[in-house]
Coordinates of C-alpha atoms and ligand atoms in Angstrom, one line a residue:
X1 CA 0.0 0.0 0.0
X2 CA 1.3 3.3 -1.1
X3 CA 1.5 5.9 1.7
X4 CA 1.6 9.5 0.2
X5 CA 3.1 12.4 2.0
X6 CA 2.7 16.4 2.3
X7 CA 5.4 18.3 0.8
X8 CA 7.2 20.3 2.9
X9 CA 10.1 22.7 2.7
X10 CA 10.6 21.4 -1.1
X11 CA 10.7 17.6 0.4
X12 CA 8.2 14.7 1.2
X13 CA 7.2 14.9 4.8
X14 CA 5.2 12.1 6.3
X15 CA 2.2 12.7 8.0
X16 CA 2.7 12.3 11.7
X17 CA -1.3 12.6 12.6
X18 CA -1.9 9.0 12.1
X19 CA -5.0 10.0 10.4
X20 CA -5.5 9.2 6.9
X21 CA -7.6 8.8 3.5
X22 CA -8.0 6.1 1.6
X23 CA -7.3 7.1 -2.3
X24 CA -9.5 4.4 -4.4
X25 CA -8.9 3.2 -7.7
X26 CA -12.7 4.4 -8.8
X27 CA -12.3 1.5 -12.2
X28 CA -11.8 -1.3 -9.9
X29 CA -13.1 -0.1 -6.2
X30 CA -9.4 -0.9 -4.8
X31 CA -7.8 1.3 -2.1
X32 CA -4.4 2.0 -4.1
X33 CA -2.7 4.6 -1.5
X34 CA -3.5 6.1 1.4
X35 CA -3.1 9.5 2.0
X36 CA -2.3 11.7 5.3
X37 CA -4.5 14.1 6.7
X38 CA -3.0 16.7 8.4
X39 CA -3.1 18.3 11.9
X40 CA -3.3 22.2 12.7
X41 CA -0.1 21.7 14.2
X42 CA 1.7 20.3 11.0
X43 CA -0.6 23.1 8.8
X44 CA 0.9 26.2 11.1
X45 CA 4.4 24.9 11.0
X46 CA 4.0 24.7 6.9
X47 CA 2.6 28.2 7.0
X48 CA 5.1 29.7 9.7
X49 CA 8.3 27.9 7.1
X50 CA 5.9 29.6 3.9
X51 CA 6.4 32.9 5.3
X52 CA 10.0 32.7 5.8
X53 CA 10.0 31.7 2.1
X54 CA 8.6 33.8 0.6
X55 CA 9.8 36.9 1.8
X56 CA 13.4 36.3 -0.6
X57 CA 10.6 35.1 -3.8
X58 CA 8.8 38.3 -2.8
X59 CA 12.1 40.4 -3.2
X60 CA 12.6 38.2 -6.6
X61 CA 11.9 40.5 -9.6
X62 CA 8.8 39.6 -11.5
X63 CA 10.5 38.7 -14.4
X64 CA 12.8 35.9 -12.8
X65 CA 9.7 34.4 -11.5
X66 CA 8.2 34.5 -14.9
X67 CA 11.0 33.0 -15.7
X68 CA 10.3 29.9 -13.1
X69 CA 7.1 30.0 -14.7
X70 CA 8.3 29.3 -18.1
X71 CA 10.8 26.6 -17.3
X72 CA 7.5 24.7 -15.4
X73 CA 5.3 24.8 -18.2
X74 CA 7.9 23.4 -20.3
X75 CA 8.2 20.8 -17.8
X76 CA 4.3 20.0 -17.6
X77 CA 4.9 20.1 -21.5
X78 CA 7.5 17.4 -21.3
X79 CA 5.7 15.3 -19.0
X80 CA 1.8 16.0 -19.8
X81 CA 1.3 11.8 -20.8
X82 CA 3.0 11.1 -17.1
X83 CA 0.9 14.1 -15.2
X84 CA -2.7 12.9 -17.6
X85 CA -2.1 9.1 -16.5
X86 CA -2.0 10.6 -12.4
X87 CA -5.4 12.4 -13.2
X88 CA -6.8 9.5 -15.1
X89 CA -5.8 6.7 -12.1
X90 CA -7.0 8.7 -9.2
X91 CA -10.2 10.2 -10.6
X92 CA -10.7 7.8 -13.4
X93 CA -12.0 10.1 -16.0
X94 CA -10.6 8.8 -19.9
X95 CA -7.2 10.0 -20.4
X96 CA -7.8 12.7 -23.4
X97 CA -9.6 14.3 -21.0
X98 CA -7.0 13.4 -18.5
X99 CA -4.8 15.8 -20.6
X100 CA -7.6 18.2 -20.9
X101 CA -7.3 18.5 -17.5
X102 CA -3.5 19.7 -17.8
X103 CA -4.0 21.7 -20.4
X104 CA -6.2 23.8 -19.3
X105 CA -4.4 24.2 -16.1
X106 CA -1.3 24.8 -18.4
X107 CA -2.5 27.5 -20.3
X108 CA -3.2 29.4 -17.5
X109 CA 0.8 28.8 -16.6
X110 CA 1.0 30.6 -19.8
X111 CA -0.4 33.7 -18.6
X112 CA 1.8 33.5 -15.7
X113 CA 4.8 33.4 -17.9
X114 CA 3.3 37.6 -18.5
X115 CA 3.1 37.7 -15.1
X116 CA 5.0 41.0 -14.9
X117 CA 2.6 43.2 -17.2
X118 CA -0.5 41.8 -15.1
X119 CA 1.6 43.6 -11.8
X120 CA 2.1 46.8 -13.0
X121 CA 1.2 50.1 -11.2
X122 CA -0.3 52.7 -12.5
X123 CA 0.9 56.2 -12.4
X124 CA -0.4 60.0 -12.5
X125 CA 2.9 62.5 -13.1
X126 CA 1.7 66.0 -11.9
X127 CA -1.0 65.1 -10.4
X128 CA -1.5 68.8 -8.1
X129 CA 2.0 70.9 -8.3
X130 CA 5.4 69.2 -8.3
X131 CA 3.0 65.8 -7.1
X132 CA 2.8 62.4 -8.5
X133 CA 0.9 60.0 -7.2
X134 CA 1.6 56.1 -8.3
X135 CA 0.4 52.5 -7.1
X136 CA 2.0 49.3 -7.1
X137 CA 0.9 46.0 -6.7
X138 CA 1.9 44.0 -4.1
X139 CA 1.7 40.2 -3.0
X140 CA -0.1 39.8 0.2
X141 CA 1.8 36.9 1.8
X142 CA 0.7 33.4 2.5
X143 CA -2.4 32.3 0.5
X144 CA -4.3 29.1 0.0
X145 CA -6.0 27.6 -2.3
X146 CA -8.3 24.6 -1.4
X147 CA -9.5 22.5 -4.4
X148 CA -12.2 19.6 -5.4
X149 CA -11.5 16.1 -6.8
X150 CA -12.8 16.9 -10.3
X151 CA -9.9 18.6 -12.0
X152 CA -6.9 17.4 -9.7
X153 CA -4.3 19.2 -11.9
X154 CA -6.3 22.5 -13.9
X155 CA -8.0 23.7 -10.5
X156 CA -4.3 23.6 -8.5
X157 CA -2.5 25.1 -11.4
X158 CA -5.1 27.9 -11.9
X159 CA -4.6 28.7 -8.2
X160 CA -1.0 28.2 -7.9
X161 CA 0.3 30.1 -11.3
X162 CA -1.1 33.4 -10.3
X163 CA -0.6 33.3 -6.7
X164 CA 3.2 32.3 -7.3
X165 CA 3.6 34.5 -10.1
X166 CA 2.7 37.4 -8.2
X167 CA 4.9 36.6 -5.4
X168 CA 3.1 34.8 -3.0
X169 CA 4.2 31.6 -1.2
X170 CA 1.2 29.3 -1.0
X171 CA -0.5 26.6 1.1
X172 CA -1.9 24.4 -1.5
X173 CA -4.9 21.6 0.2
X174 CA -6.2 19.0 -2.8
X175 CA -8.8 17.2 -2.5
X176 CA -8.2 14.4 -0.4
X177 CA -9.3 11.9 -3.1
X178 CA -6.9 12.6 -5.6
X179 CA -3.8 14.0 -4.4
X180 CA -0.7 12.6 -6.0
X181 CA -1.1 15.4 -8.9
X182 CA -0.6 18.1 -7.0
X183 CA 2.4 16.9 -5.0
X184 CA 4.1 16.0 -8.9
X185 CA 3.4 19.3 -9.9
X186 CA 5.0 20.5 -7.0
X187 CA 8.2 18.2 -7.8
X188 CA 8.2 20.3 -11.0
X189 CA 7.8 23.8 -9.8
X190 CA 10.9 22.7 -7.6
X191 CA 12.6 21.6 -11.0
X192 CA 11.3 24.4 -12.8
X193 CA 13.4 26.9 -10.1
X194 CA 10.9 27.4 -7.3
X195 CA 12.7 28.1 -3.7
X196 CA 11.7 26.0 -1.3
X197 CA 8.9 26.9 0.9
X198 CA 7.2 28.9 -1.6
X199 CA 4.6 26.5 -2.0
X200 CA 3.6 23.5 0.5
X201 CA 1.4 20.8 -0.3
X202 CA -0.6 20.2 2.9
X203 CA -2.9 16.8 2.8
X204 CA -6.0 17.1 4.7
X205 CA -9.5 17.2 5.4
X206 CA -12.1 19.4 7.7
X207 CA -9.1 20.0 10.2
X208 CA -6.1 21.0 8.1
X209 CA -9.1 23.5 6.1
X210 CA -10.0 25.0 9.4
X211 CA -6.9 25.2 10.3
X212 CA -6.2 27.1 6.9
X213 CA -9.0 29.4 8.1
X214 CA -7.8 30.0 11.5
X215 CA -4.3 30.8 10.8
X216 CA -3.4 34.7 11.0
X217 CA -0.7 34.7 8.7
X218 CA -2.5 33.1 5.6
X219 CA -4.4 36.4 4.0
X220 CA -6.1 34.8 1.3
X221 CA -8.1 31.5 0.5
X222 CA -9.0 30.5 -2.8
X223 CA -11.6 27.6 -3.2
X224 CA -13.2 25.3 -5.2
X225 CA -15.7 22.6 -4.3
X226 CA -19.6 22.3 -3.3
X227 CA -21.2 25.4 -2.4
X228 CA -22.2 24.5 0.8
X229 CA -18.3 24.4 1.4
X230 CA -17.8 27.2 -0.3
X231 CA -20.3 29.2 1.8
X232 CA -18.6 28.2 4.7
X233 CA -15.5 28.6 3.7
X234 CA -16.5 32.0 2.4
X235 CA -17.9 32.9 6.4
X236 CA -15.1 31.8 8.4
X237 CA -12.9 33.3 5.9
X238 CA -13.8 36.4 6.2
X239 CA -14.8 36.4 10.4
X240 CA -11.3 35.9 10.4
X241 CA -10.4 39.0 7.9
X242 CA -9.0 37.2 5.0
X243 CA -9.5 37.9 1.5
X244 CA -11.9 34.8 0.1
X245 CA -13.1 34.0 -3.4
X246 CA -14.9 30.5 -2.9
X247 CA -16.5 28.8 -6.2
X248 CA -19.4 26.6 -5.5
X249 CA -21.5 23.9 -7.3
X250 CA -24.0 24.1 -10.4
X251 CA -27.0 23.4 -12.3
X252 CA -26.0 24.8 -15.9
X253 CA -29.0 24.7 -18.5
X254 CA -28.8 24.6 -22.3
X255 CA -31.6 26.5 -24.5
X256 CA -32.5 24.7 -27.4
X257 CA -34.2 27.1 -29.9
X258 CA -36.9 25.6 -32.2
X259 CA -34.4 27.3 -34.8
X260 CA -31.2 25.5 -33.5
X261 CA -29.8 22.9 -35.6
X262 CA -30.6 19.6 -33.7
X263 CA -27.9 17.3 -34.7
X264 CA -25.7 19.9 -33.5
X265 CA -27.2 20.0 -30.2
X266 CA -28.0 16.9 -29.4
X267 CA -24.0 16.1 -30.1
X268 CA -23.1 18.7 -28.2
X269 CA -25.5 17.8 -24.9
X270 CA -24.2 14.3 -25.2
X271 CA -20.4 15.5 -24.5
X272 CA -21.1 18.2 -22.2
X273 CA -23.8 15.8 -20.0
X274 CA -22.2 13.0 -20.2
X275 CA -18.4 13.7 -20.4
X276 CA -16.5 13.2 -17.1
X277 CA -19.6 11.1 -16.1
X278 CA -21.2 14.6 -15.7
X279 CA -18.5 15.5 -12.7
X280 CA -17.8 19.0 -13.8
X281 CA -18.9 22.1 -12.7
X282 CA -19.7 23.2 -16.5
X283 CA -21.4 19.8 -17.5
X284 CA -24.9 20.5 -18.8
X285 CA -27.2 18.8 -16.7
X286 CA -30.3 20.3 -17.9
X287 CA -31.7 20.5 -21.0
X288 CA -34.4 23.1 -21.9
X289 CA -35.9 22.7 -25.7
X290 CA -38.3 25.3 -26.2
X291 CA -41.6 24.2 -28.1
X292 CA -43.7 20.5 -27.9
X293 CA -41.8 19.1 -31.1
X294 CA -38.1 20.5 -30.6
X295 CA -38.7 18.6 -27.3
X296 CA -39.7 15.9 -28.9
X297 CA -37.5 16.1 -32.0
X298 CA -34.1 16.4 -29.3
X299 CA -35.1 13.0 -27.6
X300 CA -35.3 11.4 -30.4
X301 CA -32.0 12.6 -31.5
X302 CA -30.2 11.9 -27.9
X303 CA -31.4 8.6 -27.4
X304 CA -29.2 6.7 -29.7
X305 CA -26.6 9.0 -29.2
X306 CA -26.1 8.1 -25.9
X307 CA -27.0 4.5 -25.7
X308 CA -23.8 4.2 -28.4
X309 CA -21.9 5.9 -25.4
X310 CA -18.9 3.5 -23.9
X311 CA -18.0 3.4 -19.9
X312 CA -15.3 1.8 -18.6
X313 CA -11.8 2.4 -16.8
X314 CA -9.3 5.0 -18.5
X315 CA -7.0 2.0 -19.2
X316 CA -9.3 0.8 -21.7
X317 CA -8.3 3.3 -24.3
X318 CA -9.2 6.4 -25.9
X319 CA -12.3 5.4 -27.6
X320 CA -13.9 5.3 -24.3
X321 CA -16.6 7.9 -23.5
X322 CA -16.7 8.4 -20.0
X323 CA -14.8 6.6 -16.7
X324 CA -16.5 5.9 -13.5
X325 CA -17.5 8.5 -10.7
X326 CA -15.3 9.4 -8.1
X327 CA -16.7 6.9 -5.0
X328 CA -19.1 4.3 -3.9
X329 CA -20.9 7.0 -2.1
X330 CA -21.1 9.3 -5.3
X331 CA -22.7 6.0 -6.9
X332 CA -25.3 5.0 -4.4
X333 CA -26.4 9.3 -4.3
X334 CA -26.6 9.3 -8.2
X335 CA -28.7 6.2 -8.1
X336 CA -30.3 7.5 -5.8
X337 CA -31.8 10.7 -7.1
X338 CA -32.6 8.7 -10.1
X339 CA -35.0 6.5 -8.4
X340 CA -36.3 9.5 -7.1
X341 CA -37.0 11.2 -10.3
X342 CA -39.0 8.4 -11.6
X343 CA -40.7 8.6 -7.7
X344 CA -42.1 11.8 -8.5
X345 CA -42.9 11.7 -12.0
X346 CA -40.1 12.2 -14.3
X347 CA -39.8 10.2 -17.4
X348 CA -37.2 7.7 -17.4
X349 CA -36.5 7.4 -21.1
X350 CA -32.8 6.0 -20.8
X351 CA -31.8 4.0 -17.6
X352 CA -28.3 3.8 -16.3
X353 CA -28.9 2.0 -13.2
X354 CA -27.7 -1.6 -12.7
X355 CA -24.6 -1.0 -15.1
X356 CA -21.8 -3.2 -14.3
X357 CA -18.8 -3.9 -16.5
X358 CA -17.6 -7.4 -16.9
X359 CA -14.0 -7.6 -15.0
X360 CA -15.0 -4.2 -13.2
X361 CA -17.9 -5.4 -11.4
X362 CA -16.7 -3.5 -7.8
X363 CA -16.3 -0.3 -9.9
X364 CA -17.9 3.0 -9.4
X365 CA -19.5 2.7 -12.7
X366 CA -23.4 4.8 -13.5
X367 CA -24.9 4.5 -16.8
X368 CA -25.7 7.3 -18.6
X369 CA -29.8 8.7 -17.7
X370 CA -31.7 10.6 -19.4
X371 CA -34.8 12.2 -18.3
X372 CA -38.1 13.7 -20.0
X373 CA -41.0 16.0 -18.3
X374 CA -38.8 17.0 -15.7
X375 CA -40.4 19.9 -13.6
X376 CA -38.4 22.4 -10.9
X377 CA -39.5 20.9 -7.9
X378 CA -38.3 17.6 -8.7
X379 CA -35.0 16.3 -6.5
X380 CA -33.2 15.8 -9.7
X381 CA -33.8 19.4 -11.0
X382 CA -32.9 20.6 -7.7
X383 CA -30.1 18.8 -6.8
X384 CA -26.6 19.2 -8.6
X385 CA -26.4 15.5 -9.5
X386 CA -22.5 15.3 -10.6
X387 CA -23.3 12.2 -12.4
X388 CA -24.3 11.5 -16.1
X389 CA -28.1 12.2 -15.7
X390 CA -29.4 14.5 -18.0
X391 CA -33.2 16.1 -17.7
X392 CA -35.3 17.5 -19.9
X393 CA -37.3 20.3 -18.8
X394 CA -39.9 21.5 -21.7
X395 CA -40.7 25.4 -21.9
X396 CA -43.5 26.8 -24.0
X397 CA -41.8 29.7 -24.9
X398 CA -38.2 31.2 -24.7
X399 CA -39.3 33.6 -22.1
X400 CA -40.6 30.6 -20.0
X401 CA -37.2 28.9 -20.8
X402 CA -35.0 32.5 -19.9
X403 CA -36.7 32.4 -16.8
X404 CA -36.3 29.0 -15.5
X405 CA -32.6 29.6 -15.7
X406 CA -32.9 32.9 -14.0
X407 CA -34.9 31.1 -11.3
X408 CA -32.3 28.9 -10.6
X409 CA -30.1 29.3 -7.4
X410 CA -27.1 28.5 -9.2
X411 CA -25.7 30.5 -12.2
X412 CA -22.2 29.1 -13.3
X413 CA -22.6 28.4 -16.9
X414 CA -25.4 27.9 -19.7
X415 CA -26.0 28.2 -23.2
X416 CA -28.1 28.4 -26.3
X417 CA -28.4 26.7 -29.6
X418 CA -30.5 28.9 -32.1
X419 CA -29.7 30.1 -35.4
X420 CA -30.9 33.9 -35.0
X421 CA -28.4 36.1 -33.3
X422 CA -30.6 38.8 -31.9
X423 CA -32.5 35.8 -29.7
X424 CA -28.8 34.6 -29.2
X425 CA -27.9 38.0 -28.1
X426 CA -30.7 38.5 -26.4
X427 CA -30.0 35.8 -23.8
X428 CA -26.7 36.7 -23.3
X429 CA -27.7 40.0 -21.6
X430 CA -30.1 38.8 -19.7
X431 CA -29.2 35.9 -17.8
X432 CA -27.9 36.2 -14.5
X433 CA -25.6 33.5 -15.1
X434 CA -21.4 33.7 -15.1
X435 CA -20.6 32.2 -18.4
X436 CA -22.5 31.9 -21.5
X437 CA -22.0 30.0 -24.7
X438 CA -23.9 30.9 -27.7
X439 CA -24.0 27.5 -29.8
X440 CA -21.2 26.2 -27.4
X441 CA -21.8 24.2 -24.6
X442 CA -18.8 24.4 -21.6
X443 CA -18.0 27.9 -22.5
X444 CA -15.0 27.5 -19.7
X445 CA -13.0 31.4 -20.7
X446 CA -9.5 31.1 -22.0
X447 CA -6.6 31.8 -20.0
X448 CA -6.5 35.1 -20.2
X449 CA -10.3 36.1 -19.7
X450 CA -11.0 34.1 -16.5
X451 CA -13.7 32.2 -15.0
X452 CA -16.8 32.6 -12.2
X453 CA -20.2 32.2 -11.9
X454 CA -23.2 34.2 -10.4
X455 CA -25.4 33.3 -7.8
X456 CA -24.9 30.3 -5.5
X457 CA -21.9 29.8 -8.1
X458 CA -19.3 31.8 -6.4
X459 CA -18.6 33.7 -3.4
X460 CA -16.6 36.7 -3.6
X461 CA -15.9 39.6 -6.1
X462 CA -13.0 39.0 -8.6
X463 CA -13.0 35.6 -10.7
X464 CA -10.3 32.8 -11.3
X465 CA -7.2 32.9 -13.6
X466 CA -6.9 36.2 -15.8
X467 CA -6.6 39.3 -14.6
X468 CA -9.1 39.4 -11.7
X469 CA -6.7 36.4 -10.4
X470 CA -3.6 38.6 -10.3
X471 CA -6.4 41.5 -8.3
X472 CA -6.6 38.8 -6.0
X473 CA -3.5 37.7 -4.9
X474 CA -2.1 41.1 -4.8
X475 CA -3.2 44.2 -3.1
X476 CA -2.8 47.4 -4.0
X477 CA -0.5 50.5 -2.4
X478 CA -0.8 54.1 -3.4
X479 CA 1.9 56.5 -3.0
X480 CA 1.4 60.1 -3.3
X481 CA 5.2 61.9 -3.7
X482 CA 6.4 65.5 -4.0
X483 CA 10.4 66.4 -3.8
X484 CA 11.7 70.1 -2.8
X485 CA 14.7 69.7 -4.2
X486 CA 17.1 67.3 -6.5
X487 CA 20.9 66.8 -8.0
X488 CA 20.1 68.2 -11.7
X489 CA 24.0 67.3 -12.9
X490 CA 25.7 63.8 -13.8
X491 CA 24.7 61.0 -16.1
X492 CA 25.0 57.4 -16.9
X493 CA 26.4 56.5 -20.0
X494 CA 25.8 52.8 -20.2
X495 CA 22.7 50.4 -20.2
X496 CA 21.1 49.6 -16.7
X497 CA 20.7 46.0 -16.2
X498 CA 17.6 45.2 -14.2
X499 CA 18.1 42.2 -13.5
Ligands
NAD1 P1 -16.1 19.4 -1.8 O1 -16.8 20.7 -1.5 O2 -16.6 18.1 -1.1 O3 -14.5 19.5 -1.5 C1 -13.7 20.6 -2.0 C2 -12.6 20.8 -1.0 O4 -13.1 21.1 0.3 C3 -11.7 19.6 -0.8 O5 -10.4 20.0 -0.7 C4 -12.2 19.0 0.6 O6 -11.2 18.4 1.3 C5 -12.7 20.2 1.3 N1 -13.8 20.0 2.2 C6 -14.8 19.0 2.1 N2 -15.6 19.1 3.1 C7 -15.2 20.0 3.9 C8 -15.7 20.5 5.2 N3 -16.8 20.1 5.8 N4 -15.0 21.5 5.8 C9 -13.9 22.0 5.2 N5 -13.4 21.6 4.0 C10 -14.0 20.6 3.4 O7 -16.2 19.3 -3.4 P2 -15.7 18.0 -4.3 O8 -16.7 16.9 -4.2 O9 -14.3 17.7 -4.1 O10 -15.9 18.7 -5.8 C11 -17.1 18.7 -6.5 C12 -17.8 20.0 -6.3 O11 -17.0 21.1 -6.8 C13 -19.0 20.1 -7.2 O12 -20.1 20.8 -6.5 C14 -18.6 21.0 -8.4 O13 -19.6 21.7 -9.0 C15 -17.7 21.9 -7.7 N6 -16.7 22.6 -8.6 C16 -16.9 23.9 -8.8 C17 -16.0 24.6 -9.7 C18 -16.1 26.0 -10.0 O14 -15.2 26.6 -10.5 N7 -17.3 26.6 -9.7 C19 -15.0 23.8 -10.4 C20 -14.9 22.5 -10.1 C21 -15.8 21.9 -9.2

């Protein structure tokens, strides 16, 4: 049995709690490592050594630590089949979209390689008589960034690369149930030039998070997970006067316009319903055609669609649609909620319960659902399933359709096929929803735009990666400067070198 470790001080510390977690093998329902669970005593003495740290990376010039940037996303270049397969075992998900995973997380290390143009001040010469007034940006310490199981390498990377970049040290807690990715990413940063200290890989559950919360020195926490987490997260955070930005869970809805081009949609709920077994926080997980026969007309479009789809493990090869979910628990709550749709009414028109898989019989595997005549006070409408269940709520008109998604508590993403831009349009201003994809279905921003939704979606003001991130982890100090008197003779005749 593998036992993992925190890293520590640019090294692999054992745990010394004698807690720990088991890390499963979702494909076959093994335990394949176990991994420590930190104390507050082991997370303070991390943060106390973090602080120490990054004082000299604070007093590094941003363009050497752009240039530690550089050298790690080379590195995650290099090894992206190594860093995929770690996704793909732990959280089981197909290994193209293992490498998804890193990429996306990558390119947001490509940002970070500009990290100096995101920090500079801005500046106001004469601003009153002989006055200038200018601001710089400044790191604000220790953060921490707390993440989910879902996206073990793109959600640590889009905390890390920002918060490192602009010359913070961090406290970095992964999810518990898939951990080895983000201590291998911190064995790169170390390669990539990284002092040690500057970021620590704490293991950990409730305690090593409260501790996180507690601590006076860490000034900023940036989350992912469930939104009831997040909320609370969010609270204590901020009883305790530290800078939070906490995203939360979702329910993301896709329009289907009696204009829209059906084959297109249908193919594009499959993937973004069914994909990741429906474990992302962008999956659609509610379709909303709008008229009697585009209702009907997408069923019988998405029916064979997805009972062609292929489960099984990530090992099985590329061809394979979706992996199993996460745990045993996440089964037996997705079955669940499916027997409780067809409890209070819903139409069951594809049934993924009972699915086993020959040789795999102990693994976490659901079949995909897919539900019809799905109403909003249903448990599967109201619950964010984070399984492959997709439900069909039919709306008579597009304003009855606009305002079931504005109705919802949750506003992280949605979209809308239709082939007339000013409906298109019109649905973009209106929704109170983060991100929007017109005839695109995960409309996750690029790297450089950055990502948040509304509503129970996110707590906090500024969103993640892009420039809000580098608001975030830095905080801003405004000089206002006047001089009496100065040395007018003398010059330099050669080139200064900054660096
Ligand atoms: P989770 O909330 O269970 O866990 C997230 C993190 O919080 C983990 O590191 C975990 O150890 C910690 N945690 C769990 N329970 C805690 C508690 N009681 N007190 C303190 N800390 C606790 O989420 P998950 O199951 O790992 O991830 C799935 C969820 O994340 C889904 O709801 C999904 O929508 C959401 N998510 C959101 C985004 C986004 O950007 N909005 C992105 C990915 C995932």
């Amino acid at each position: 049995m593998q036992e993992l470790t925190h890293w520590i001080g640019g090294q692999h510390v054992k745990g010394t709690s004698g807690r720990f977690a088991d890390v499963m093998n979702p494909a076959t329902g093994e335990v394949q490592a176990r991994v420590p669970l930190a104390t507050k005593a082991e997370l303070d003495a991390a943060v106390a050594a973090a602080a120490v740290a990054q004082e000299g990376w604070a007093a590094t010039n941003p363009q050497r630590r752009a240039r530690v940037m550089m050298a790690f996303g080379a590195l995650i270049n290099k090894h992206m089949d190594e860093l995929a397969e770690l996704v793909s075992r732990e959280h089981g998900k197909t290994l193209p979209d293992g490498r998804g995973d890193v990429q996306r997380g990558l390119e947001v290390i490509e940002v970070c390689m500009g990290a100096p143009h995101m920090l500079k001040g801005e500046y106001t010469n004469d601003g009153g008589p002989g006055i200038d007034l200018y601001s710089m940006r400044q790191p604000l310490g220790v953060v921490a960034g707390i993440t989910p199981f879902n996206f073990p390498a793109m959600i640590p990377l889009w905390k890390m690369g920002p918060a490192l970049a602009s010359g913070n040290a961090m406290i970095l807690k992964p999810s518990e149930r898939c951990p080895s990715t983000s201590l291998r990413l911190a064995e790169l940063l170390q390669e990539a030039g990284l002092p040690d200290g500057v970021l620590q890989v704490i293991n950990g559950d409730k305690e090593a998070v409260d501790a996180i919360l507690d601590n006076d020195t860490v000034q900023a926490v940036g989350f992912v997970g469930s939104t009831p987490i997040a909320q609370y997260i969010y609270g204590r955070a901020a009883t305790n006067g530290k800078r939070a930005q906490c995203f939360g869970g979702a329910k993301n809805h896709m329009v289907i316009m009696p204009d829209a081009d059906l084959d297109k949609a249908a193919d594009a709920l499959v993937g973004a319903g069914f994909g990741a077994a429906g474990e992302r926080c962008m999956a659609i997980s509610v379709a909303v055609p709008v008229g009697e026969k585009t209702a009907d007309a997408l069923i019988e479009r998405l029916v064979p669609r997805i009972e062609k789809l292929k489960v099984g493990p990530y090992t099985a090869g590329d061809d394979i649609d979706f992996g199993p979910v996460i745990t045993a628990a996440a089964k037996a709550r997705i079955d669940g909620l499916v027997e409780a749709g067809v409890t209070q009414g819903a139409k069951l028109v594809v049934d993924g319960r009972g699915f086993s898989l020959q040789g795999y019989e102990n693994g976490f595997f659901v079949g995909a659902s897919l539900f019809d005549n799905v109403t909003p006070e249903m448990d599967i409408y109201r619950e964010e399933i984070f399984g492959p269940v997709l439900s069909q709520v039919r709306a008579k008109t597009y304003d009855d359709a606009l305002k079931l998604v504005k109705d919802n508590p949750y506003g992280n993403g949605t979209a809308i096929f239709t082939a007339d831009g000013d409906t298109a349009r019109d649905f973009a201003n209106k929704v109170n929803v983060g991100m929007v994809g017109i005839n695109f279905p995960i409309p996750v921003p690029l790297s450089y735009h950055s990502f948040g939704g509304w509503k129970k979606s996110a707590f906090g003001d500024l969103n993640q990666y892009g420039p809000d991130a580098f608001k975030f982890y830095t905080r801003t100090k405004t000089v206002t400067q006047r001089w009496f008197s100065g040395i007018k003779e003398g010059g330099e005749f050669h080139f200064k070198q900054m660096d």
